[in-house]
C-alpha cells in the first residue's frame, strides 16, 4: 500500500496504463492524512506499531522519551510518534490497523530511493526490522516531487522570487512550516527575534503582523528580509540560487504528522539537517533559533550538512533523470522481487 496525493495517484495510474501490464491496484484512503507520503523509515515505524502497542504500558504521550526500538535501525521516543498515535482512540486504532494492513499487502510502494535510506530499505527488504513477521516486497519509486515552475502557470513572476533575484547567492534562510504549522503569538515573536539577531530572513507569516511581531521588526529587517503573507512558490524558492538551489540544508523543527520521525531520519540517519532544540513544552527560544540559523548558513557543521545534502541532491537528480523508476517497479512486480531504485 502506497500513500500518495490525488495528483500523484493519477500519475501512477497513467504510468500503469502506458506500461500495458495487467495489475491489481488496491486504493484505500489513509486515515486522517489524505496527502501522506511514506518513506522507508516511516514505513518501518508503521509496520512495528502493532508490536509497540503490545508492549506499551500507557499512552505514548504519557510515556514521554521512553524509546521504542525498530530492530536493526533506530529507536523512536514514545512522544515522537505521530499525533494520532499518542493517545488510544479511533485514529489510534486506524493506524494500528494500517500497520497490520501493510504486513498483509502483496507489495508496498514507497516514496524514496535506495541511496537516500540504504539501511532502512535493506532492513525492509531483508525483513530484519520486523522480527518474526514477513514483510511484503518493497518497491522504491522516489523521489516523487513537483517540478520547478509547476506552481506558476505562465503568470507574472512572484514577488518573493523577484526579491530573491536581488539577494546574494547562498544568503537567505527560507522559513516554511507547512500548511499545518501553527504557532502561538509568543512563539512567532521568538522566531522573529531569532531571525533578527541572526541577520537573515525570508519567512512566510500570518497577514496580521503588527500585533504579533516585535515592535519595529519589519522596519529593522526591511531590505534583507521579506514577509510572505499568503502562499509562496515553494519549489521555485527552494531551487533559487539565493537559497542554495535544490540541495538545501535544513534545521529540523518537527510540528505535526510524522515530522518527529522524519527528524530522526534527517538528523541521525542521513545527516542532512541540524536539530532545533526545544524545551519540554516544545517551545523554541530566539537564542536557539539564532544559533541554528548561524550554524546552518555559516559554520563548519553547517558546511558538512550542506555537502551531504548536495550529494543526495545529485543522487536524487540521477534517480529522476533515469525516468525508469516505474518501469523498474512494473518489471520487479512481474518477477516478484524487490526493486532496487
PDB file of C-alpha atoms in Angstrom, residues 5-311:
ATOM      1  CA  UNK A   5      -1.700  12.658  -3.123  1.00  0.00           C
ATOM      2  CA  UNK A   6      -4.510  12.525  -5.700  1.00  0.00           C
ATOM      3  CA  UNK A   7      -2.216  14.138  -8.287  1.00  0.00           C
ATOM      4  CA  UNK A   8       0.484  11.512  -7.794  1.00  0.00           C
ATOM      5  CA  UNK A   9      -2.137   8.751  -7.817  1.00  0.00           C
ATOM      6  CA  UNK A  10      -3.252   9.950 -11.255  1.00  0.00           C
ATOM      7  CA  UNK A  11       0.361   9.899 -12.489  1.00  0.00           C
ATOM      8  CA  UNK A  12       0.840   6.341 -11.244  1.00  0.00           C
ATOM      9  CA  UNK A  13      -2.393   5.336 -12.977  1.00  0.00           C
ATOM     10  CA  UNK A  14      -1.197   6.880 -16.254  1.00  0.00           C
ATOM     11  CA  UNK A  15       2.137   5.100 -15.930  1.00  0.00           C
ATOM     12  CA  UNK A  16       0.468   1.762 -15.345  1.00  0.00           C
ATOM     13  CA  UNK A  17      -1.858   2.371 -18.282  1.00  0.00           C
ATOM     14  CA  UNK A  18       1.059   3.164 -20.615  1.00  0.00           C
ATOM     15  CA  UNK A  19       3.031   0.125 -19.436  1.00  0.00           C
ATOM     16  CA  UNK A  20       0.402  -2.288 -20.733  1.00  0.00           C
ATOM     17  CA  UNK A  21       0.931  -4.611 -17.769  1.00  0.00           C
ATOM     18  CA  UNK A  22      -2.021  -6.251 -16.023  1.00  0.00           C
ATOM     19  CA  UNK A  23      -2.344  -5.031 -12.479  1.00  0.00           C
ATOM     20  CA  UNK A  24      -4.455  -5.149  -9.351  1.00  0.00           C
ATOM     21  CA  UNK A  25      -4.329  -1.821  -7.544  1.00  0.00           C
ATOM     22  CA  UNK A  26      -5.996  -1.589  -4.150  1.00  0.00           C
ATOM     23  CA  UNK A  27      -6.707   2.026  -3.266  1.00  0.00           C
ATOM     24  CA  UNK A  28      -7.730   2.984   0.250  1.00  0.00           C
ATOM     25  CA  UNK A  29      -7.931   6.460   1.748  1.00  0.00           C
ATOM     26  CA  UNK A  30      -5.289   6.726   4.500  1.00  0.00           C
ATOM     27  CA  UNK A  31      -6.557   7.593   7.989  1.00  0.00           C
ATOM     28  CA  UNK A  32      -6.685  11.295   8.876  1.00  0.00           C
ATOM     29  CA  UNK A  33      -3.971  12.393   6.401  1.00  0.00           C
ATOM     30  CA  UNK A  34      -5.158  12.454   2.801  1.00  0.00           C
ATOM     31  CA  UNK A  35      -1.784  13.565   1.414  1.00  0.00           C
ATOM     32  CA  UNK A  36       0.557  11.321   3.383  1.00  0.00           C
ATOM     33  CA  UNK A  37       3.894  10.341   1.866  1.00  0.00           C
ATOM     34  CA  UNK A  38       5.589   7.192   3.095  1.00  0.00           C
ATOM     35  CA  UNK A  39       9.367   6.833   3.092  1.00  0.00           C
ATOM     36  CA  UNK A  40      11.259   3.716   4.143  1.00  0.00           C
ATOM     37  CA  UNK A  41      11.965   4.846   7.704  1.00  0.00           C
ATOM     38  CA  UNK A  42       8.367   5.903   8.346  1.00  0.00           C
ATOM     39  CA  UNK A  43       7.182   2.596   6.900  1.00  0.00           C
ATOM     40  CA  UNK A  44       9.353   0.718   9.395  1.00  0.00           C
ATOM     41  CA  UNK A  45       7.560   2.591  12.192  1.00  0.00           C
ATOM     42  CA  UNK A  46       4.114   1.805  10.764  1.00  0.00           C
ATOM     43  CA  UNK A  47       4.990  -1.874  10.416  1.00  0.00           C
ATOM     44  CA  UNK A  48       6.173  -2.051  14.023  1.00  0.00           C
ATOM     45  CA  UNK A  49       3.324  -0.040  15.520  1.00  0.00           C
ATOM     46  CA  UNK A  50       1.125  -3.084  16.318  1.00  0.00           C
ATOM     47  CA  UNK A  51       4.124  -4.525  18.211  1.00  0.00           C
ATOM     48  CA  UNK A  52       4.667  -1.249  20.043  1.00  0.00           C
ATOM     49  CA  UNK A  53       1.017  -1.319  21.096  1.00  0.00           C
ATOM     50  CA  UNK A  54       1.502  -4.732  22.698  1.00  0.00           C
ATOM     51  CA  UNK A  55       4.345  -3.568  24.942  1.00  0.00           C
ATOM     52  CA  UNK A  56       3.193  -0.013  25.722  1.00  0.00           C
ATOM     53  CA  UNK A  57       2.235   0.287  29.401  1.00  0.00           C
ATOM     54  CA  UNK A  58       0.489   3.632  28.946  1.00  0.00           C
ATOM     55  CA  UNK A  59      -0.379   6.072  26.178  1.00  0.00           C
ATOM     56  CA  UNK A  60       2.632   7.064  24.104  1.00  0.00           C
ATOM     57  CA  UNK A  61       2.052  10.670  25.140  1.00  0.00           C
ATOM     58  CA  UNK A  62       2.459   9.754  28.811  1.00  0.00           C
ATOM     59  CA  UNK A  63       5.474   7.545  28.128  1.00  0.00           C
ATOM     60  CA  UNK A  64       7.454  10.611  27.049  1.00  0.00           C
ATOM     61  CA  UNK A  65      11.016   9.806  25.998  1.00  0.00           C
ATOM     62  CA  UNK A  66      10.674   6.034  26.505  1.00  0.00           C
ATOM     63  CA  UNK A  67      12.404   4.546  23.429  1.00  0.00           C
ATOM     64  CA  UNK A  68      10.702   2.060  21.120  1.00  0.00           C
ATOM     65  CA  UNK A  69      13.218   0.143  19.045  1.00  0.00           C
ATOM     66  CA  UNK A  70      12.969  -0.520  15.324  1.00  0.00           C
ATOM     67  CA  UNK A  71      15.106  -3.701  15.118  1.00  0.00           C
ATOM     68  CA  UNK A  72      18.385  -3.010  13.354  1.00  0.00           C
ATOM     69  CA  UNK A  73      17.556   0.644  12.671  1.00  0.00           C
ATOM     70  CA  UNK A  74      16.790   3.297  15.266  1.00  0.00           C
ATOM     71  CA  UNK A  75      14.641   3.990  18.289  1.00  0.00           C
ATOM     72  CA  UNK A  76      11.675   6.366  18.395  1.00  0.00           C
ATOM     73  CA  UNK A  77      10.815   8.185  21.640  1.00  0.00           C
ATOM     74  CA  UNK A  78       7.195   7.476  22.566  1.00  0.00           C
ATOM     75  CA  UNK A  79       6.263  11.162  22.393  1.00  0.00           C
ATOM     76  CA  UNK A  80       7.692  11.390  18.852  1.00  0.00           C
ATOM     77  CA  UNK A  81       5.051   9.083  17.399  1.00  0.00           C
ATOM     78  CA  UNK A  82       2.516  10.638  15.034  1.00  0.00           C
ATOM     79  CA  UNK A  83      -0.074  12.739  16.838  1.00  0.00           C
ATOM     80  CA  UNK A  84      -2.933  10.235  16.231  1.00  0.00           C
ATOM     81  CA  UNK A  85      -0.748   7.513  17.767  1.00  0.00           C
ATOM     82  CA  UNK A  86      -0.141   9.321  21.036  1.00  0.00           C
ATOM     83  CA  UNK A  87      -3.486   8.524  22.684  1.00  0.00           C
ATOM     84  CA  UNK A  88      -5.683   5.474  22.239  1.00  0.00           C
ATOM     85  CA  UNK A  89      -8.869   6.115  20.303  1.00  0.00           C
ATOM     86  CA  UNK A  90     -10.407   5.821  16.844  1.00  0.00           C
ATOM     87  CA  UNK A  91      -7.432   7.349  14.989  1.00  0.00           C
ATOM     88  CA  UNK A  92      -5.003   5.267  17.044  1.00  0.00           C
ATOM     89  CA  UNK A  93      -6.872   2.112  16.064  1.00  0.00           C
ATOM     90  CA  UNK A  94      -6.780   3.162  12.399  1.00  0.00           C
ATOM     91  CA  UNK A  95      -3.000   3.454  12.461  1.00  0.00           C
ATOM     92  CA  UNK A  96      -2.679   0.114  14.223  1.00  0.00           C
ATOM     93  CA  UNK A  97      -4.909  -1.431  11.547  1.00  0.00           C
ATOM     94  CA  UNK A  98      -2.842   0.264   8.855  1.00  0.00           C
ATOM     95  CA  UNK A  99       0.314  -1.359  10.235  1.00  0.00           C
ATOM     96  CA  UNK A 100      -1.374  -4.761  10.058  1.00  0.00           C
ATOM     97  CA  UNK A 101      -2.674  -3.964   6.550  1.00  0.00           C
ATOM     98  CA  UNK A 102       0.849  -3.135   5.350  1.00  0.00           C
ATOM     99  CA  UNK A 103       2.033  -6.548   6.527  1.00  0.00           C
ATOM    100  CA  UNK A 104      -0.681  -8.325   4.537  1.00  0.00           C
ATOM    101  CA  UNK A 105      -0.066  -6.446   1.289  1.00  0.00           C
ATOM    102  CA  UNK A 106       1.319  -8.112  -1.833  1.00  0.00           C
ATOM    103  CA  UNK A 107       3.790  -5.257  -2.128  1.00  0.00           C
ATOM    104  CA  UNK A 108       4.421  -1.777  -0.737  1.00  0.00           C
ATOM    105  CA  UNK A 109       5.256   1.278  -2.854  1.00  0.00           C
ATOM    106  CA  UNK A 110       7.369   3.883  -1.059  1.00  0.00           C
ATOM    107  CA  UNK A 111       8.466   7.381  -1.997  1.00  0.00           C
ATOM    108  CA  UNK A 112      12.234   7.075  -1.601  1.00  0.00           C
ATOM    109  CA  UNK A 113      15.354   5.967  -3.439  1.00  0.00           C
ATOM    110  CA  UNK A 114      17.702   3.401  -2.011  1.00  0.00           C
ATOM    111  CA  UNK A 115      20.822   5.545  -1.685  1.00  0.00           C
ATOM    112  CA  UNK A 116      18.886   8.026   0.477  1.00  0.00           C
ATOM    113  CA  UNK A 117      17.796   5.419   3.028  1.00  0.00           C
ATOM    114  CA  UNK A 118      20.076   2.429   2.441  1.00  0.00           C
ATOM    115  CA  UNK A 119      19.789   0.978   5.952  1.00  0.00           C
ATOM    116  CA  UNK A 120      16.009   1.258   6.105  1.00  0.00           C
ATOM    117  CA  UNK A 121      15.447  -0.099   2.595  1.00  0.00           C
ATOM    118  CA  UNK A 122      17.816  -3.008   3.249  1.00  0.00           C
ATOM    119  CA  UNK A 123      16.151  -3.785   6.602  1.00  0.00           C
ATOM    120  CA  UNK A 124      12.730  -3.799   4.941  1.00  0.00           C
ATOM    121  CA  UNK A 125      13.974  -5.895   2.040  1.00  0.00           C
ATOM    122  CA  UNK A 126      15.732  -8.396   4.313  1.00  0.00           C
ATOM    123  CA  UNK A 127      12.888  -8.446   6.830  1.00  0.00           C
ATOM    124  CA  UNK A 128      15.185  -7.604   9.741  1.00  0.00           C
ATOM    125  CA  UNK A 129      13.254  -4.575  11.020  1.00  0.00           C
ATOM    126  CA  UNK A 130      10.174  -6.622  11.976  1.00  0.00           C
ATOM    127  CA  UNK A 131      11.276  -9.703  13.872  1.00  0.00           C
ATOM    128  CA  UNK A 132       9.424 -12.930  13.183  1.00  0.00           C
ATOM    129  CA  UNK A 133       6.915 -11.391  10.772  1.00  0.00           C
ATOM    130  CA  UNK A 134       7.327 -11.444   6.956  1.00  0.00           C
ATOM    131  CA  UNK A 135       7.467  -8.079   5.190  1.00  0.00           C
ATOM    132  CA  UNK A 136       5.971  -7.779   1.678  1.00  0.00           C
ATOM    133  CA  UNK A 137       8.215  -6.792  -1.248  1.00  0.00           C
ATOM    134  CA  UNK A 138       9.245  -3.137  -1.171  1.00  0.00           C
ATOM    135  CA  UNK A 139       9.109  -1.010  -4.347  1.00  0.00           C
ATOM    136  CA  UNK A 140      11.094   2.252  -4.331  1.00  0.00           C
ATOM    137  CA  UNK A 141       9.788   4.748  -6.892  1.00  0.00           C
ATOM    138  CA  UNK A 142      11.063   8.026  -5.450  1.00  0.00           C
ATOM    139  CA  UNK A 143      11.817  10.773  -5.311  1.00  0.00           C
ATOM    140  CA  UNK A 144       8.265  11.850  -6.199  1.00  0.00           C
ATOM    141  CA  UNK A 145       8.498  15.634  -6.181  1.00  0.00           C
ATOM    142  CA  UNK A 146       6.986  18.525  -8.084  1.00  0.00           C
ATOM    143  CA  UNK A 147       8.947  20.148 -10.887  1.00  0.00           C
ATOM    144  CA  UNK A 148      10.109  23.720 -10.664  1.00  0.00           C
ATOM    145  CA  UNK A 149       7.623  26.037 -12.318  1.00  0.00           C
ATOM    146  CA  UNK A 150       4.539  23.911 -11.695  1.00  0.00           C
ATOM    147  CA  UNK A 151       3.126  26.471  -9.275  1.00  0.00           C
ATOM    148  CA  UNK A 152       3.456  29.380 -11.716  1.00  0.00           C
ATOM    149  CA  UNK A 153       1.485  28.572 -14.831  1.00  0.00           C
ATOM    150  CA  UNK A 154       2.659  31.327 -17.132  1.00  0.00           C
ATOM    151  CA  UNK A 155       1.654  34.230 -14.904  1.00  0.00           C
ATOM    152  CA  UNK A 156       3.752  37.126 -13.650  1.00  0.00           C
ATOM    153  CA  UNK A 157       6.824  36.326 -11.609  1.00  0.00           C
ATOM    154  CA  UNK A 158       6.035  36.021  -7.928  1.00  0.00           C
ATOM    155  CA  UNK A 159       7.115  38.935  -5.723  1.00  0.00           C
ATOM    156  CA  UNK A 160       9.217  36.731  -3.479  1.00  0.00           C
ATOM    157  CA  UNK A 161      11.108  35.269  -6.469  1.00  0.00           C
ATOM    158  CA  UNK A 162      11.867  38.775  -7.726  1.00  0.00           C
ATOM    159  CA  UNK A 163      13.095  39.641  -4.247  1.00  0.00           C
ATOM    160  CA  UNK A 164      15.293  36.536  -4.178  1.00  0.00           C
ATOM    161  CA  UNK A 165      16.804  37.601  -7.520  1.00  0.00           C
ATOM    162  CA  UNK A 166      18.179  40.675  -5.738  1.00  0.00           C
ATOM    163  CA  UNK A 167      19.872  38.697  -2.950  1.00  0.00           C
ATOM    164  CA  UNK A 168      23.439  37.324  -2.949  1.00  0.00           C
ATOM    165  CA  UNK A 169      23.915  33.637  -3.637  1.00  0.00           C
ATOM    166  CA  UNK A 170      23.500  31.384  -0.576  1.00  0.00           C
ATOM    167  CA  UNK A 171      22.493  34.288   1.665  1.00  0.00           C
ATOM    168  CA  UNK A 172      18.847  33.572   2.504  1.00  0.00           C
ATOM    169  CA  UNK A 173      17.256  31.312   5.093  1.00  0.00           C
ATOM    170  CA  UNK A 174      13.825  30.102   3.989  1.00  0.00           C
ATOM    171  CA  UNK A 175      11.352  29.521   6.820  1.00  0.00           C
ATOM    172  CA  UNK A 176       8.419  27.282   5.977  1.00  0.00           C
ATOM    173  CA  UNK A 177       6.493  25.118   8.430  1.00  0.00           C
ATOM    174  CA  UNK A 178       3.963  23.523   6.100  1.00  0.00           C
ATOM    175  CA  UNK A 179       0.273  24.279   5.692  1.00  0.00           C
ATOM    176  CA  UNK A 180      -0.386  22.641   9.078  1.00  0.00           C
ATOM    177  CA  UNK A 181       2.274  24.538  11.009  1.00  0.00           C
ATOM    178  CA  UNK A 182       0.627  26.782  13.606  1.00  0.00           C
ATOM    179  CA  UNK A 183       2.402  28.847  16.287  1.00  0.00           C
ATOM    180  CA  UNK A 184       1.294  30.890  19.257  1.00  0.00           C
ATOM    181  CA  UNK A 185       1.927  34.632  19.172  1.00  0.00           C
ATOM    182  CA  UNK A 186       4.720  34.116  21.704  1.00  0.00           C
ATOM    183  CA  UNK A 187       6.488  31.539  19.529  1.00  0.00           C
ATOM    184  CA  UNK A 188       6.077  33.671  16.409  1.00  0.00           C
ATOM    185  CA  UNK A 189       7.749  36.591  18.203  1.00  0.00           C
ATOM    186  CA  UNK A 190      10.641  34.331  19.253  1.00  0.00           C
ATOM    187  CA  UNK A 191      11.117  33.257  15.636  1.00  0.00           C
ATOM    188  CA  UNK A 192      11.197  36.895  14.536  1.00  0.00           C
ATOM    189  CA  UNK A 193      13.658  37.905  17.279  1.00  0.00           C
ATOM    190  CA  UNK A 194      15.926  34.954  16.490  1.00  0.00           C
ATOM    191  CA  UNK A 195      15.958  35.747  12.775  1.00  0.00           C
ATOM    192  CA  UNK A 196      16.508  39.433  13.503  1.00  0.00           C
ATOM    193  CA  UNK A 197      19.560  38.612  15.636  1.00  0.00           C
ATOM    194  CA  UNK A 198      20.855  36.154  13.041  1.00  0.00           C
ATOM    195  CA  UNK A 199      20.569  38.888  10.374  1.00  0.00           C
ATOM    196  CA  UNK A 200      18.959  36.562   7.851  1.00  0.00           C
ATOM    197  CA  UNK A 201      15.299  36.248   6.938  1.00  0.00           C
ATOM    198  CA  UNK A 202      12.740  35.021   4.436  1.00  0.00           C
ATOM    199  CA  UNK A 203       9.760  33.761   6.470  1.00  0.00           C
ATOM    200  CA  UNK A 204       6.160  33.326   5.442  1.00  0.00           C
ATOM    201  CA  UNK A 205       3.820  34.733   8.091  1.00  0.00           C
ATOM    202  CA  UNK A 206       0.232  35.480   9.021  1.00  0.00           C
ATOM    203  CA  UNK A 207      -1.444  38.567   7.494  1.00  0.00           C
ATOM    204  CA  UNK A 208      -1.971  40.236  10.909  1.00  0.00           C
ATOM    205  CA  UNK A 209       1.625  41.081  11.756  1.00  0.00           C
ATOM    206  CA  UNK A 210       1.569  44.232  13.859  1.00  0.00           C
ATOM    207  CA  UNK A 211       0.116  42.561  16.936  1.00  0.00           C
ATOM    208  CA  UNK A 212       2.359  39.512  16.650  1.00  0.00           C
ATOM    209  CA  UNK A 213       5.874  40.539  15.641  1.00  0.00           C
ATOM    210  CA  UNK A 214       8.218  42.554  17.892  1.00  0.00           C
ATOM    211  CA  UNK A 215       7.871  46.320  17.651  1.00  0.00           C
ATOM    212  CA  UNK A 216       9.964  47.698  14.805  1.00  0.00           C
ATOM    213  CA  UNK A 217      10.777  44.259  13.414  1.00  0.00           C
ATOM    214  CA  UNK A 218       9.537  44.920   9.872  1.00  0.00           C
ATOM    215  CA  UNK A 219      11.455  48.191   9.644  1.00  0.00           C
ATOM    216  CA  UNK A 220      14.682  46.681  11.009  1.00  0.00           C
ATOM    217  CA  UNK A 221      14.581  43.782   8.570  1.00  0.00           C
ATOM    218  CA  UNK A 222      13.475  45.824   5.561  1.00  0.00           C
ATOM    219  CA  UNK A 223      15.787  45.182   2.608  1.00  0.00           C
ATOM    220  CA  UNK A 224      17.253  41.977   3.978  1.00  0.00           C
ATOM    221  CA  UNK A 225      14.011  40.154   4.672  1.00  0.00           C
ATOM    222  CA  UNK A 226      10.640  39.533   3.065  1.00  0.00           C
ATOM    223  CA  UNK A 227       7.401  38.524   4.748  1.00  0.00           C
ATOM    224  CA  UNK A 228       5.103  36.446   2.542  1.00  0.00           C
ATOM    225  CA  UNK A 229       1.523  36.842   3.745  1.00  0.00           C
ATOM    226  CA  UNK A 230      -0.063  34.161   1.587  1.00  0.00           C
ATOM    227  CA  UNK A 231       1.057  31.132  -0.439  1.00  0.00           C
ATOM    228  CA  UNK A 232       4.674  31.131  -1.587  1.00  0.00           C
ATOM    229  CA  UNK A 233       6.018  29.302  -4.681  1.00  0.00           C
ATOM    230  CA  UNK A 234       7.957  26.847  -2.552  1.00  0.00           C
ATOM    231  CA  UNK A 235       9.534  24.703  -5.280  1.00  0.00           C
ATOM    232  CA  UNK A 236      10.975  27.735  -7.081  1.00  0.00           C
ATOM    233  CA  UNK A 237      12.060  29.384  -3.820  1.00  0.00           C
ATOM    234  CA  UNK A 238      13.930  26.297  -2.644  1.00  0.00           C
ATOM    235  CA  UNK A 239      15.571  25.992  -6.056  1.00  0.00           C
ATOM    236  CA  UNK A 240      16.761  29.609  -6.149  1.00  0.00           C
ATOM    237  CA  UNK A 241      20.484  30.444  -6.089  1.00  0.00           C
ATOM    238  CA  UNK A 242      19.975  32.770  -3.124  1.00  0.00           C
ATOM    239  CA  UNK A 243      18.588  29.895  -1.080  1.00  0.00           C
ATOM    240  CA  UNK A 244      21.312  27.467  -2.304  1.00  0.00           C
ATOM    241  CA  UNK A 245      19.406  25.860  -5.179  1.00  0.00           C
ATOM    242  CA  UNK A 246      17.923  22.387  -4.789  1.00  0.00           C
ATOM    243  CA  UNK A 247      20.039  20.635  -2.213  1.00  0.00           C
ATOM    244  CA  UNK A 248      19.062  22.782   0.751  1.00  0.00           C
ATOM    245  CA  UNK A 249      20.451  22.056   4.238  1.00  0.00           C
ATOM    246  CA  UNK A 250      17.745  22.021   6.876  1.00  0.00           C
ATOM    247  CA  UNK A 251      17.076  22.748  10.511  1.00  0.00           C
ATOM    248  CA  UNK A 252      14.642  20.052  11.627  1.00  0.00           C
ATOM    249  CA  UNK A 253      11.821  21.549  13.707  1.00  0.00           C
ATOM    250  CA  UNK A 254       9.018  18.945  13.763  1.00  0.00           C
ATOM    251  CA  UNK A 255       5.479  20.163  14.408  1.00  0.00           C
ATOM    252  CA  UNK A 256       2.904  17.603  13.252  1.00  0.00           C
ATOM    253  CA  UNK A 257       2.168  14.383  11.312  1.00  0.00           C
ATOM    254  CA  UNK A 258       5.244  12.142  11.010  1.00  0.00           C
ATOM    255  CA  UNK A 259       7.717  15.040  11.238  1.00  0.00           C
ATOM    256  CA  UNK A 260       9.235  13.820  14.529  1.00  0.00           C
ATOM    257  CA  UNK A 261      10.063  10.509  12.902  1.00  0.00           C
ATOM    258  CA  UNK A 262      11.405  12.404   9.884  1.00  0.00           C
ATOM    259  CA  UNK A 263      13.625  14.432  12.227  1.00  0.00           C
ATOM    260  CA  UNK A 264      15.283  11.195  13.375  1.00  0.00           C
ATOM    261  CA  UNK A 265      15.821  10.235   9.737  1.00  0.00           C
ATOM    262  CA  UNK A 266      17.161  13.633   8.638  1.00  0.00           C
ATOM    263  CA  UNK A 267      19.424  14.280  11.629  1.00  0.00           C
ATOM    264  CA  UNK A 268      20.556  10.881  12.876  1.00  0.00           C
ATOM    265  CA  UNK A 269      20.234   8.540   9.911  1.00  0.00           C
ATOM    266  CA  UNK A 270      21.314  10.517   6.852  1.00  0.00           C
ATOM    267  CA  UNK A 271      22.799  13.706   8.329  1.00  0.00           C
ATOM    268  CA  UNK A 272      21.168  16.354   6.144  1.00  0.00           C
ATOM    269  CA  UNK A 273      19.763  18.525   8.942  1.00  0.00           C
ATOM    270  CA  UNK A 274      20.622  20.061  12.289  1.00  0.00           C
ATOM    271  CA  UNK A 275      18.077  19.624  15.096  1.00  0.00           C
ATOM    272  CA  UNK A 276      16.193  22.548  16.594  1.00  0.00           C
ATOM    273  CA  UNK A 277      16.475  22.484  20.378  1.00  0.00           C
ATOM    274  CA  UNK A 278      13.079  22.571  22.085  1.00  0.00           C
ATOM    275  CA  UNK A 279      12.049  22.854  25.723  1.00  0.00           C
ATOM    276  CA  UNK A 280       9.959  20.148  27.379  1.00  0.00           C
ATOM    277  CA  UNK A 281       6.908  22.209  26.366  1.00  0.00           C
ATOM    278  CA  UNK A 282       8.189  22.208  22.752  1.00  0.00           C
ATOM    279  CA  UNK A 283       8.918  25.929  22.883  1.00  0.00           C
ATOM    280  CA  UNK A 284      11.956  27.231  20.996  1.00  0.00           C
ATOM    281  CA  UNK A 285      13.734  30.357  22.214  1.00  0.00           C
ATOM    282  CA  UNK A 286      15.031  33.141  19.983  1.00  0.00           C
ATOM    283  CA  UNK A 287      18.580  32.293  21.110  1.00  0.00           C
ATOM    284  CA  UNK A 288      18.175  28.700  19.887  1.00  0.00           C
ATOM    285  CA  UNK A 289      16.793  29.957  16.568  1.00  0.00           C
ATOM    286  CA  UNK A 290      19.639  32.455  16.136  1.00  0.00           C
ATOM    287  CA  UNK A 291      22.224  29.795  16.948  1.00  0.00           C
ATOM    288  CA  UNK A 292      20.853  27.247  14.485  1.00  0.00           C
ATOM    289  CA  UNK A 293      20.395  29.779  11.674  1.00  0.00           C
ATOM    290  CA  UNK A 294      24.004  30.918  12.018  1.00  0.00           C
ATOM    291  CA  UNK A 295      25.178  27.304  12.165  1.00  0.00           C
ATOM    292  CA  UNK A 296      23.335  26.198   9.057  1.00  0.00           C
ATOM    293  CA  UNK A 297      24.377  29.209   6.985  1.00  0.00           C
ATOM    294  CA  UNK A 298      27.989  29.789   8.015  1.00  0.00           C
ATOM    295  CA  UNK A 299      29.710  27.225  10.231  1.00  0.00           C
ATOM    296  CA  UNK A 300      31.842  24.139   9.711  1.00  0.00           C
ATOM    297  CA  UNK A 301      28.993  21.979  10.987  1.00  0.00           C
ATOM    298  CA  UNK A 302      26.598  23.649   8.572  1.00  0.00           C
ATOM    299  CA  UNK A 303      29.070  23.193   5.712  1.00  0.00           C
ATOM    300  CA  UNK A 304      29.252  19.451   6.419  1.00  0.00           C
ATOM    301  CA  UNK A 305      25.462  19.213   6.339  1.00  0.00           C
ATOM    302  CA  UNK A 306      25.336  21.223   3.109  1.00  0.00           C
ATOM    303  CA  UNK A 307      27.956  18.980   1.498  1.00  0.00           C
ATOM    304  CA  UNK A 308      25.948  15.902   2.398  1.00  0.00           C
ATOM    305  CA  UNK A 309      22.711  17.470   1.151  1.00  0.00           C
ATOM    306  CA  UNK A 310      24.288  18.329  -2.186  1.00  0.00           C
ATOM    307  CA  UNK A 311      25.495  14.738  -2.544  1.00  0.00           C
TER     308      UNK A 311
END
